[in-house]
Amino acid sequence: MKYPIYIPEIKENERKYVLDCIDSTWISSKGKYVDLFEQKIQEYTGVKHAVAVFNGTVALHLALDVIGVKPDDEIILPDFTYIASANAVLYLGAVPVLVDVSKDSWNITLDEIKKNVTPKTKAIIITDIYGTPPEMDEIMEFAKSKGIVVVADSAESLGATYKGKHTGNIADISTYSFFGNKTVTTGEGGMVTTNNDEYNYLLRKKKNQGNHDTIRYFHDVLGYNFRMTNIQAAIGCAQMERIENTLERKKNLFGWYKEELQGLVKFQEIEEYITSSIWMVCFLLPKNIVREDLMKFMDTKGIETRPFFFPIHEMPFYTTVNNKNTIEISKHGMNVPSYPQLKKEDVVYICNQIKEYLENNG
């Protein structure tokens, strides 16, 4: 595959810091890099607390736990998102309420939230889909008026902003993922962020097996082993040193794709007061194009592509609903190579293959 969908960028400091962990023997969840990585996320996003965990899914699980989600609570979330957003709800025995998204932004909307609020609604999970946050001001204002907690699944959006404020520092509690294809990676890894002191206390306690504050090996609450390793955090620290450069190159990448494909495909609509992290370059194909056939064609050219996420409601262990926008977006959406090492000539080559297929099959 000449052009995979993503290649993590690993440089000298990642190697240097990992070797430091090995040489020091601090390779587990204790060590200087965990604290340092949390501090870097706090400083970068402006959030008060950042708590490192070992992946983005457990970050969501932990966030829902500490806000007090109980069995049979209803959690509103978008039908168009990665499965982890919904699975974390099921882990706690709560009820996912899957709502439709905007046909333009592909994100959850306040109108859909309002339609689905009941006395059992405990929380709203918003997803910054493909690195772009939804209309956070109106969602936060409504949720506050109803006493509902907002959880931001910001797995894909580190570096994105809404009206100048970083994702991870807007909702009541937020989560990031540092999987290998994310803008900042630790291989696996996640982070929970919040400005709430009580949430921070519970996050740190529960991620560490529910340890008592002062008595070793006494556990006064049910906890988990969700700790990030020092090695993971070491990689994250090196990645954070050049996050602005990474984001700038991804912005350029998106601009090149838009320049080449504008008018042929439909890109996600991003308001002028939103800065997306451009986690993945993605678009909707014309409805007369069979996406799977185009993807097979791209494979023959050495170019990896990805389909959009399936609607959550199509999974056999979820309730079926008729969310029309979600169904259409999922059916026609495609991701293309999005790693920042790509040059303009690479993007032109990739786009030329797409253009060739559309011209011959339109």
mmCIF file of C-alpha atoms in Angstrom:
data_model
loop_
_atom_site.group_PDB
_atom_site.id
_atom_site.type_symbol
_atom_site.label_atom_id
_atom_site.label_comp_id
_atom_site.label_asym_id
_atom_site.label_seq_id
_atom_site.Cartn_x
_atom_site.Cartn_y
_atom_site.Cartn_z
ATOM 1 C CA MET A 1 0.000 0.000 0.000
ATOM 2 C CA LYS A 2 1.685 3.182 -1.206
ATOM 3 C CA TYR A 3 -0.666 5.472 0.711
ATOM 4 C CA PRO A 4 -2.159 3.963 3.908
ATOM 5 C CA ILE A 5 -5.006 5.773 5.625
ATOM 6 C CA TYR A 6 -2.659 6.935 8.386
ATOM 7 C CA ILE A 7 0.966 6.666 9.498
ATOM 8 C CA PRO A 8 1.913 7.854 12.993
ATOM 9 C CA GLU A 9 4.848 10.224 12.949
ATOM 10 C CA ILE A 10 7.515 8.943 15.352
ATOM 11 C CA LYS A 11 10.685 10.989 15.724
ATOM 12 C CA GLU A 12 13.847 11.067 17.809
ATOM 13 C CA ASN A 13 12.367 12.347 21.072
ATOM 14 C CA GLU A 14 9.789 9.545 21.162
ATOM 15 C CA ARG A 15 12.675 7.077 21.005
ATOM 16 C CA LYS A 16 14.749 9.081 23.514
ATOM 17 C CA TYR A 17 11.983 9.304 26.138
ATOM 18 C CA VAL A 18 10.976 5.638 25.795
ATOM 19 C CA LEU A 19 14.601 4.570 26.241
ATOM 20 C CA ASP A 20 14.746 6.810 29.306
ATOM 21 C CA CYS A 21 11.815 4.841 30.754
ATOM 22 C CA ILE A 22 13.558 1.549 30.006
ATOM 23 C CA ASP A 23 16.908 2.690 31.394
ATOM 24 C CA SER A 24 15.242 3.993 34.560
ATOM 25 C CA THR A 25 13.120 0.777 34.842
ATOM 26 C CA TRP A 26 9.984 2.948 35.279
ATOM 27 C CA ILE A 27 7.955 1.259 32.557
ATOM 28 C CA SER A 28 4.594 0.786 34.309
ATOM 29 C CA SER A 29 2.102 3.374 35.535
ATOM 30 C CA LYS A 30 4.546 5.159 37.840
ATOM 31 C CA GLY A 31 7.139 7.522 36.460
ATOM 32 C CA LYS A 32 7.674 11.166 35.589
ATOM 33 C CA TYR A 33 6.159 11.071 32.103
ATOM 34 C CA VAL A 34 2.579 10.362 33.198
ATOM 35 C CA ASP A 35 2.444 13.538 35.288
ATOM 36 C CA LEU A 36 4.279 15.486 32.599
ATOM 37 C CA PHE A 37 1.900 14.348 29.854
ATOM 38 C CA GLU A 38 -1.115 15.335 31.943
ATOM 39 C CA GLN A 39 0.444 18.745 32.551
ATOM 40 C CA LYS A 40 1.077 19.238 28.843
ATOM 41 C CA ILE A 41 -2.587 18.514 28.015
ATOM 42 C CA GLN A 42 -3.743 20.848 30.803
ATOM 43 C CA GLU A 43 -1.502 23.664 29.618
ATOM 44 C CA TYR A 44 -2.345 23.189 25.958
ATOM 45 C CA THR A 45 -6.135 23.073 26.347
ATOM 46 C CA GLY A 46 -6.431 25.383 29.351
ATOM 47 C CA VAL A 47 -8.400 22.789 31.320
ATOM 48 C CA LYS A 48 -7.875 22.510 35.081
ATOM 49 C CA HIS A 49 -7.496 18.724 35.311
ATOM 50 C CA ALA A 50 -6.266 16.053 32.888
ATOM 51 C CA VAL A 51 -6.206 12.405 33.975
ATOM 52 C CA ALA A 52 -4.299 9.885 31.852
ATOM 53 C CA VAL A 53 -5.743 6.417 31.178
ATOM 54 C CA PHE A 54 -4.744 3.546 28.899
ATOM 55 C CA ASN A 55 -7.165 4.135 26.005
ATOM 56 C CA GLY A 56 -9.989 6.339 24.798
ATOM 57 C CA THR A 57 -12.740 3.810 25.480
ATOM 58 C CA VAL A 58 -11.918 3.441 29.168
ATOM 59 C CA ALA A 59 -11.715 7.246 29.316
ATOM 60 C CA LEU A 60 -15.398 7.348 28.324
ATOM 61 C CA HIS A 61 -16.287 4.501 30.687
ATOM 62 C CA LEU A 62 -14.562 6.260 33.573
ATOM 63 C CA ALA A 63 -16.101 9.642 32.754
ATOM 64 C CA LEU A 64 -19.619 8.201 32.793
ATOM 65 C CA ASP A 65 -18.918 6.345 36.014
ATOM 66 C CA VAL A 66 -17.690 9.397 37.935
ATOM 67 C CA ILE A 67 -20.667 11.562 36.907
ATOM 68 C CA GLY A 68 -22.855 8.934 38.548
ATOM 69 C CA VAL A 69 -24.437 7.063 35.647
ATOM 70 C CA LYS A 70 -26.537 4.191 36.994
ATOM 71 C CA PRO A 71 -28.443 1.296 35.396
ATOM 72 C CA ASP A 72 -31.520 2.455 33.462
ATOM 73 C CA ASP A 73 -30.344 6.075 33.230
ATOM 74 C CA GLU A 74 -30.833 7.393 29.700
ATOM 75 C CA ILE A 75 -27.827 8.807 27.859
ATOM 76 C CA ILE A 76 -28.462 10.784 24.668
ATOM 77 C CA LEU A 77 -25.760 10.448 22.023
ATOM 78 C CA PRO A 78 -25.396 10.660 18.234
ATOM 79 C CA ASP A 79 -26.247 7.613 16.149
ATOM 80 C CA PHE A 80 -23.342 8.555 13.882
ATOM 81 C CA THR A 81 -20.219 7.980 15.944
ATOM 82 C CA TYR A 82 -17.659 5.306 16.727
ATOM 83 C CA ILE A 83 -19.028 2.319 18.641
ATOM 84 C CA ALA A 84 -17.004 3.110 21.794
ATOM 85 C CA SER A 85 -19.203 6.149 22.526
ATOM 86 C CA ALA A 86 -22.256 3.936 22.857
ATOM 87 C CA ASN A 87 -20.592 0.858 24.336
ATOM 88 C CA ALA A 88 -19.402 2.861 27.346
ATOM 89 C CA VAL A 89 -23.059 3.514 28.156
ATOM 90 C CA LEU A 90 -23.881 -0.203 28.075
ATOM 91 C CA TYR A 91 -20.911 -1.043 30.312
ATOM 92 C CA LEU A 92 -22.704 0.782 33.139
ATOM 93 C CA GLY A 93 -26.120 -0.731 32.406
ATOM 94 C CA ALA A 94 -27.517 2.583 31.164
ATOM 95 C CA VAL A 95 -29.720 3.100 28.104
ATOM 96 C CA PRO A 96 -28.241 4.668 24.933
ATOM 97 C CA VAL A 97 -30.716 6.996 23.234
ATOM 98 C CA LEU A 98 -29.452 7.278 19.658
ATOM 99 C CA VAL A 99 -30.362 10.513 17.894
ATOM 100 C CA ASP A 100 -29.876 11.777 14.361
ATOM 101 C CA VAL A 101 -27.200 14.244 13.285
ATOM 102 C CA SER A 102 -27.071 17.279 11.025
ATOM 103 C CA LYS A 103 -26.853 16.427 7.329
ATOM 104 C CA ASP A 104 -24.265 19.202 6.940
ATOM 105 C CA SER A 105 -22.032 19.133 10.050
ATOM 106 C CA TRP A 106 -22.615 15.389 10.711
ATOM 107 C CA ASN A 107 -22.815 16.282 14.407
ATOM 108 C CA ILE A 108 -25.505 16.022 17.070
ATOM 109 C CA THR A 109 -27.920 18.985 17.207
ATOM 110 C CA LEU A 110 -29.860 20.673 19.983
ATOM 111 C CA ASP A 111 -33.166 20.029 18.191
ATOM 112 C CA GLU A 112 -32.568 16.274 18.251
ATOM 113 C CA ILE A 113 -31.489 16.420 21.879
ATOM 114 C CA LYS A 114 -34.666 18.281 22.884
ATOM 115 C CA LYS A 115 -36.858 15.699 21.128
ATOM 116 C CA ASN A 116 -35.342 12.908 23.187
ATOM 117 C CA VAL A 117 -34.984 14.343 26.698
ATOM 118 C CA THR A 118 -37.043 12.545 29.353
ATOM 119 C CA PRO A 119 -37.049 12.574 33.166
ATOM 120 C CA LYS A 120 -34.579 9.665 32.952
ATOM 121 C CA THR A 121 -31.978 11.610 30.945
ATOM 122 C CA LYS A 122 -28.779 11.684 32.986
ATOM 123 C CA ALA A 123 -26.265 12.875 30.403
ATOM 124 C CA ILE A 124 -25.653 13.898 26.812
ATOM 125 C CA ILE A 125 -22.603 12.579 25.000
ATOM 126 C CA ILE A 126 -21.503 14.814 22.170
ATOM 127 C CA THR A 127 -18.945 13.593 19.639
ATOM 128 C CA ASP A 128 -16.521 15.899 17.845
ATOM 129 C CA ILE A 129 -16.934 13.868 14.687
ATOM 130 C CA TYR A 130 -13.747 13.624 12.598
ATOM 131 C CA GLY A 131 -12.259 16.403 14.736
ATOM 132 C CA THR A 132 -15.079 18.984 14.527
ATOM 133 C CA PRO A 133 -17.169 19.934 17.591
ATOM 134 C CA PRO A 134 -20.941 20.586 17.418
ATOM 135 C CA GLU A 135 -22.754 23.753 18.569
ATOM 136 C CA MET A 136 -21.448 23.621 22.116
ATOM 137 C CA ASP A 137 -22.828 26.905 23.513
ATOM 138 C CA GLU A 138 -26.456 26.068 22.897
ATOM 139 C CA ILE A 139 -26.064 22.449 24.018
ATOM 140 C CA MET A 140 -24.317 23.446 27.252
ATOM 141 C CA GLU A 141 -26.901 26.144 28.014
ATOM 142 C CA PHE A 142 -29.813 23.761 27.475
ATOM 143 C CA ALA A 143 -28.205 20.946 29.471
ATOM 144 C CA LYS A 144 -27.487 23.257 32.392
ATOM 145 C CA SER A 145 -31.119 24.421 32.444
ATOM 146 C CA LYS A 146 -32.231 20.778 32.719
ATOM 147 C CA GLY A 147 -29.586 19.604 35.190
ATOM 148 C CA ILE A 148 -28.098 17.240 32.592
ATOM 149 C CA VAL A 149 -24.369 16.507 32.439
ATOM 150 C CA VAL A 150 -22.585 16.982 29.100
ATOM 151 C CA VAL A 151 -19.819 14.507 28.284
ATOM 152 C CA ALA A 152 -17.671 15.360 25.266
ATOM 153 C CA ASP A 153 -16.237 12.457 23.317
ATOM 154 C CA SER A 154 -13.365 14.506 21.943
ATOM 155 C CA ALA A 155 -11.375 11.411 20.977
ATOM 156 C CA GLU A 156 -10.682 12.792 17.513
ATOM 157 C CA SER A 157 -10.398 16.503 18.205
ATOM 158 C CA LEU A 158 -7.287 17.372 20.197
ATOM 159 C CA GLY A 159 -6.279 20.779 18.863
ATOM 160 C CA ALA A 160 -9.789 21.733 17.714
ATOM 161 C CA THR A 161 -11.455 24.850 19.107
ATOM 162 C CA TYR A 162 -14.973 26.221 19.430
ATOM 163 C CA LYS A 163 -15.137 30.025 19.577
ATOM 164 C CA GLY A 164 -11.519 30.069 20.669
ATOM 165 C CA LYS A 165 -11.893 27.472 23.413
ATOM 166 C CA HIS A 166 -10.296 24.040 23.145
ATOM 167 C CA THR A 167 -12.372 20.903 23.014
ATOM 168 C CA GLY A 168 -11.730 19.106 26.266
ATOM 169 C CA ASN A 169 -12.339 22.384 28.081
ATOM 170 C CA ILE A 170 -15.987 23.080 27.259
ATOM 171 C CA ALA A 171 -18.195 20.198 28.416
ATOM 172 C CA ASP A 172 -18.576 19.169 32.064
ATOM 173 C CA ILE A 173 -16.201 16.295 31.417
ATOM 174 C CA SER A 174 -14.385 15.294 28.217
ATOM 175 C CA THR A 175 -12.243 12.506 26.829
ATOM 176 C CA TYR A 176 -9.417 12.212 24.312
ATOM 177 C CA SER A 177 -7.975 9.196 22.518
ATOM 178 C CA PHE A 178 -4.313 8.706 21.606
ATOM 179 C CA PHE A 179 -4.680 5.652 19.374
ATOM 180 C CA GLY A 180 -2.053 5.170 16.644
ATOM 181 C CA ASN A 181 -4.014 7.127 14.029
ATOM 182 C CA LYS A 182 -4.767 10.148 16.209
ATOM 183 C CA THR A 183 -3.153 13.593 15.833
ATOM 184 C CA VAL A 184 -1.210 12.875 19.025
ATOM 185 C CA THR A 185 -0.587 9.201 19.703
ATOM 186 C CA THR A 186 0.723 7.118 22.566
ATOM 187 C CA GLY A 187 0.092 3.871 20.681
ATOM 188 C CA GLU A 188 -2.965 3.279 22.817
ATOM 189 C CA GLY A 189 -3.948 5.798 25.434
ATOM 190 C CA GLY A 190 -6.603 8.238 26.563
ATOM 191 C CA MET A 191 -7.231 11.250 28.765
ATOM 192 C CA VAL A 192 -10.190 12.532 30.779
ATOM 193 C CA THR A 193 -10.342 16.301 31.235
ATOM 194 C CA THR A 194 -12.530 18.429 33.490
ATOM 195 C CA ASN A 195 -12.662 21.677 35.442
ATOM 196 C CA ASN A 196 -14.638 19.962 38.228
ATOM 197 C CA ASP A 197 -12.530 19.204 41.320
ATOM 198 C CA GLU A 198 -14.815 16.421 42.564
ATOM 199 C CA TYR A 199 -14.753 14.672 39.202
ATOM 200 C CA ASN A 200 -10.957 14.923 39.191
ATOM 201 C CA TYR A 201 -10.748 13.325 42.643
ATOM 202 C CA LEU A 202 -12.997 10.437 41.604
ATOM 203 C CA LEU A 203 -11.226 9.963 38.264
ATOM 204 C CA ARG A 204 -7.851 9.542 39.936
ATOM 205 C CA LYS A 205 -9.231 7.281 42.643
ATOM 206 C CA LYS A 206 -11.308 5.038 40.398
ATOM 207 C CA LYS A 207 -8.719 4.630 37.652
ATOM 208 C CA ASN A 208 -6.350 3.273 40.303
ATOM 209 C CA GLN A 209 -8.445 0.377 41.658
ATOM 210 C CA GLY A 210 -10.383 2.617 44.057
ATOM 211 C CA ASN A 211 -7.450 2.883 46.460
ATOM 212 C CA HIS A 212 -8.020 4.542 49.809
ATOM 213 C CA ASP A 213 -6.466 8.010 50.086
ATOM 214 C CA THR A 214 -4.100 7.115 52.927
ATOM 215 C CA ILE A 215 -4.245 3.355 53.601
ATOM 216 C CA ARG A 216 -2.263 1.214 51.168
ATOM 217 C CA TYR A 217 -4.050 -1.774 49.630
ATOM 218 C CA PHE A 218 -7.377 -0.772 51.145
ATOM 219 C CA HIS A 219 -10.036 -0.045 48.517
ATOM 220 C CA ASP A 220 -13.032 1.927 49.726
ATOM 221 C CA VAL A 221 -14.799 2.234 46.351
ATOM 222 C CA LEU A 222 -15.107 -0.073 43.364
ATOM 223 C CA GLY A 223 -12.389 0.979 40.941
ATOM 224 C CA TYR A 224 -10.601 -0.139 37.791
ATOM 225 C CA ASN A 225 -7.086 -0.595 36.517
ATOM 226 C CA PHE A 226 -7.277 2.101 33.850
ATOM 227 C CA ARG A 227 -3.800 3.577 34.364
ATOM 228 C CA MET A 228 -1.600 4.794 31.512
ATOM 229 C CA THR A 229 1.956 3.467 31.441
ATOM 230 C CA ASN A 230 5.010 5.663 31.710
ATOM 231 C CA ILE A 231 6.112 4.417 28.273
ATOM 232 C CA GLN A 232 2.820 5.497 26.690
ATOM 233 C CA ALA A 233 3.051 8.896 28.351
ATOM 234 C CA ALA A 234 6.675 9.313 27.237
ATOM 235 C CA ILE A 235 5.590 8.970 23.608
ATOM 236 C CA GLY A 236 2.757 11.441 24.245
ATOM 237 C CA CYS A 237 5.133 14.014 25.705
ATOM 238 C CA ALA A 238 7.282 13.910 22.583
ATOM 239 C CA GLN A 239 4.203 14.156 20.365
ATOM 240 C CA MET A 240 2.905 17.202 22.244
ATOM 241 C CA GLU A 241 6.156 19.075 21.595
ATOM 242 C CA ARG A 242 5.186 19.501 17.942
ATOM 243 C CA ILE A 243 1.380 19.425 18.008
ATOM 244 C CA GLU A 244 1.007 22.869 16.436
ATOM 245 C CA ASN A 245 3.216 21.875 13.510
ATOM 246 C CA THR A 246 1.221 18.662 13.067
ATOM 247 C CA LEU A 247 -2.082 20.552 13.077
ATOM 248 C CA GLU A 248 -0.794 23.106 10.572
ATOM 249 C CA ARG A 249 0.256 20.374 8.151
ATOM 250 C CA LYS A 250 -3.122 18.638 8.533
ATOM 251 C CA LYS A 251 -4.840 21.957 7.803
ATOM 252 C CA ASN A 252 -2.768 22.306 4.619
ATOM 253 C CA LEU A 253 -3.599 18.723 3.704
ATOM 254 C CA PHE A 254 -7.323 19.400 4.012
ATOM 255 C CA GLY A 255 -6.958 22.518 1.868
ATOM 256 C CA TRP A 256 -5.257 20.548 -0.898
ATOM 257 C CA TYR A 257 -7.996 17.922 -0.923
ATOM 258 C CA LYS A 258 -10.696 20.605 -1.052
ATOM 259 C CA GLU A 259 -8.916 22.406 -3.854
ATOM 260 C CA GLU A 260 -8.771 19.220 -5.929
ATOM 261 C CA LEU A 261 -12.216 17.757 -5.168
ATOM 262 C CA GLN A 262 -14.453 20.760 -4.521
ATOM 263 C CA GLY A 263 -17.719 20.371 -6.429
ATOM 264 C CA LEU A 264 -17.198 16.638 -6.963
ATOM 265 C CA VAL A 265 -17.800 15.509 -3.381
ATOM 266 C CA LYS A 266 -19.435 17.050 -0.299
ATOM 267 C CA PHE A 267 -17.149 18.010 2.580
ATOM 268 C CA GLN A 268 -18.229 18.414 6.189
ATOM 269 C CA GLU A 269 -19.496 21.935 6.853
ATOM 270 C CA ILE A 270 -17.400 23.707 9.481
ATOM 271 C CA GLU A 271 -18.538 27.073 10.862
ATOM 272 C CA GLU A 272 -16.038 29.949 10.773
ATOM 273 C CA TYR A 273 -15.841 30.066 14.605
ATOM 274 C CA ILE A 274 -14.857 26.378 14.743
ATOM 275 C CA THR A 275 -11.322 25.176 14.126
ATOM 276 C CA SER A 276 -11.325 21.469 13.324
ATOM 277 C CA SER A 277 -8.367 19.241 14.117
ATOM 278 C CA ILE A 278 -8.949 17.621 10.687
ATOM 279 C CA TRP A 279 -8.364 14.223 12.249
ATOM 280 C CA MET A 280 -9.441 12.503 9.032
ATOM 281 C CA VAL A 281 -10.046 14.069 5.632
ATOM 282 C CA CYS A 282 -13.501 12.838 4.762
ATOM 283 C CA PHE A 283 -16.354 13.570 2.394
ATOM 284 C CA LEU A 284 -19.625 12.283 0.986
ATOM 285 C CA LEU A 285 -19.611 10.755 -2.481
ATOM 286 C CA PRO A 286 -22.343 11.430 -5.047
ATOM 287 C CA LYS A 287 -25.298 9.137 -4.410
ATOM 288 C CA ASN A 288 -24.930 7.395 -7.769
ATOM 289 C CA ILE A 289 -21.421 6.191 -6.854
ATOM 290 C CA VAL A 290 -21.064 2.803 -5.168
ATOM 291 C CA ARG A 291 -18.539 3.575 -2.473
ATOM 292 C CA GLU A 292 -17.286 0.003 -2.098
ATOM 293 C CA ASP A 293 -16.474 -0.168 -5.812
ATOM 294 C CA LEU A 294 -14.520 3.082 -5.610
ATOM 295 C CA MET A 295 -12.625 1.777 -2.586
ATOM 296 C CA LYS A 296 -11.661 -1.381 -4.497
ATOM 297 C CA PHE A 297 -10.464 0.789 -7.374
ATOM 298 C CA MET A 298 -8.364 2.886 -4.992
ATOM 299 C CA ASP A 299 -6.819 -0.296 -3.596
ATOM 300 C CA THR A 300 -5.560 -1.157 -7.078
ATOM 301 C CA LYS A 301 -3.796 2.214 -7.122
ATOM 302 C CA GLY A 302 -2.079 1.570 -3.796
ATOM 303 C CA ILE A 303 -4.349 3.951 -1.867
ATOM 304 C CA GLU A 304 -6.097 2.853 1.328
ATOM 305 C CA THR A 305 -9.513 4.361 2.076
ATOM 306 C CA ARG A 306 -12.055 3.859 4.871
ATOM 307 C CA PRO A 307 -15.834 3.828 4.917
ATOM 308 C CA PHE A 308 -17.603 6.012 7.457
ATOM 309 C CA PHE A 309 -18.778 4.463 10.720
ATOM 310 C CA PHE A 310 -21.891 2.309 10.542
ATOM 311 C CA PRO A 311 -24.878 3.814 12.372
ATOM 312 C CA ILE A 312 -24.832 2.533 15.942
ATOM 313 C CA HIS A 313 -28.453 1.408 15.595
ATOM 314 C CA GLU A 314 -27.425 -1.145 12.964
ATOM 315 C CA MET A 315 -25.371 -3.090 15.494
ATOM 316 C CA PRO A 316 -27.338 -6.169 16.647
ATOM 317 C CA PHE A 317 -27.172 -5.285 20.345
ATOM 318 C CA TYR A 318 -28.694 -1.800 19.934
ATOM 319 C CA THR A 319 -32.261 -0.619 19.392
ATOM 320 C CA THR A 320 -33.149 0.073 15.763
ATOM 321 C CA VAL A 321 -34.224 3.638 14.975
ATOM 322 C CA ASN A 322 -34.827 5.521 11.742
ATOM 323 C CA ASN A 323 -32.265 8.309 11.754
ATOM 324 C CA LYS A 324 -32.310 9.309 8.111
ATOM 325 C CA ASN A 325 -29.357 11.696 8.027
ATOM 326 C CA THR A 326 -27.150 9.218 9.858
ATOM 327 C CA ILE A 327 -28.064 6.456 7.416
ATOM 328 C CA GLU A 328 -27.263 8.608 4.364
ATOM 329 C CA ILE A 329 -24.008 9.967 5.756
ATOM 330 C CA SER A 330 -22.821 6.525 6.774
ATOM 331 C CA LYS A 331 -23.695 5.011 3.400
ATOM 332 C CA HIS A 332 -21.919 7.581 1.215
ATOM 333 C CA GLY A 333 -18.990 8.733 3.370
ATOM 334 C CA MET A 334 -15.333 7.918 2.762
ATOM 335 C CA ASN A 335 -12.029 8.735 4.499
ATOM 336 C CA VAL A 336 -8.828 9.199 2.510
ATOM 337 C CA PRO A 337 -5.149 9.180 3.572
ATOM 338 C CA SER A 338 -4.791 11.885 6.231
ATOM 339 C CA TYR A 339 -1.334 11.710 7.776
ATOM 340 C CA PRO A 340 0.625 14.983 7.958
ATOM 341 C CA GLN A 341 3.690 13.593 6.172
ATOM 342 C CA LEU A 342 1.797 13.684 2.858
ATOM 343 C CA LYS A 343 3.014 16.238 0.329
ATOM 344 C CA LYS A 344 0.858 18.200 -2.094
ATOM 345 C CA GLU A 345 1.925 16.010 -5.012
ATOM 346 C CA ASP A 346 0.744 12.952 -3.063
ATOM 347 C CA VAL A 347 -2.673 14.503 -2.518
ATOM 348 C CA VAL A 348 -2.905 15.474 -6.195
ATOM 349 C CA TYR A 349 -2.135 11.874 -7.190
ATOM 350 C CA ILE A 350 -4.773 10.495 -4.787
ATOM 351 C CA CYS A 351 -7.369 12.993 -5.993
ATOM 352 C CA ASN A 352 -6.618 12.264 -9.630
ATOM 353 C CA GLN A 353 -7.535 8.625 -9.045
ATOM 354 C CA ILE A 354 -10.833 9.671 -7.458
ATOM 355 C CA LYS A 355 -11.532 12.058 -10.333
ATOM 356 C CA GLU A 356 -10.790 9.334 -12.882
ATOM 357 C CA TYR A 357 -13.223 6.963 -11.224
ATOM 358 C CA LEU A 358 -15.973 9.575 -10.899
ATOM 359 C CA GLU A 359 -15.593 10.588 -14.540
ATOM 360 C CA ASN A 360 -15.829 6.994 -15.726
ATOM 361 C CA ASN A 361 -18.643 5.934 -13.422
ATOM 362 C CA GLY A 362 -20.727 9.074 -12.897
#
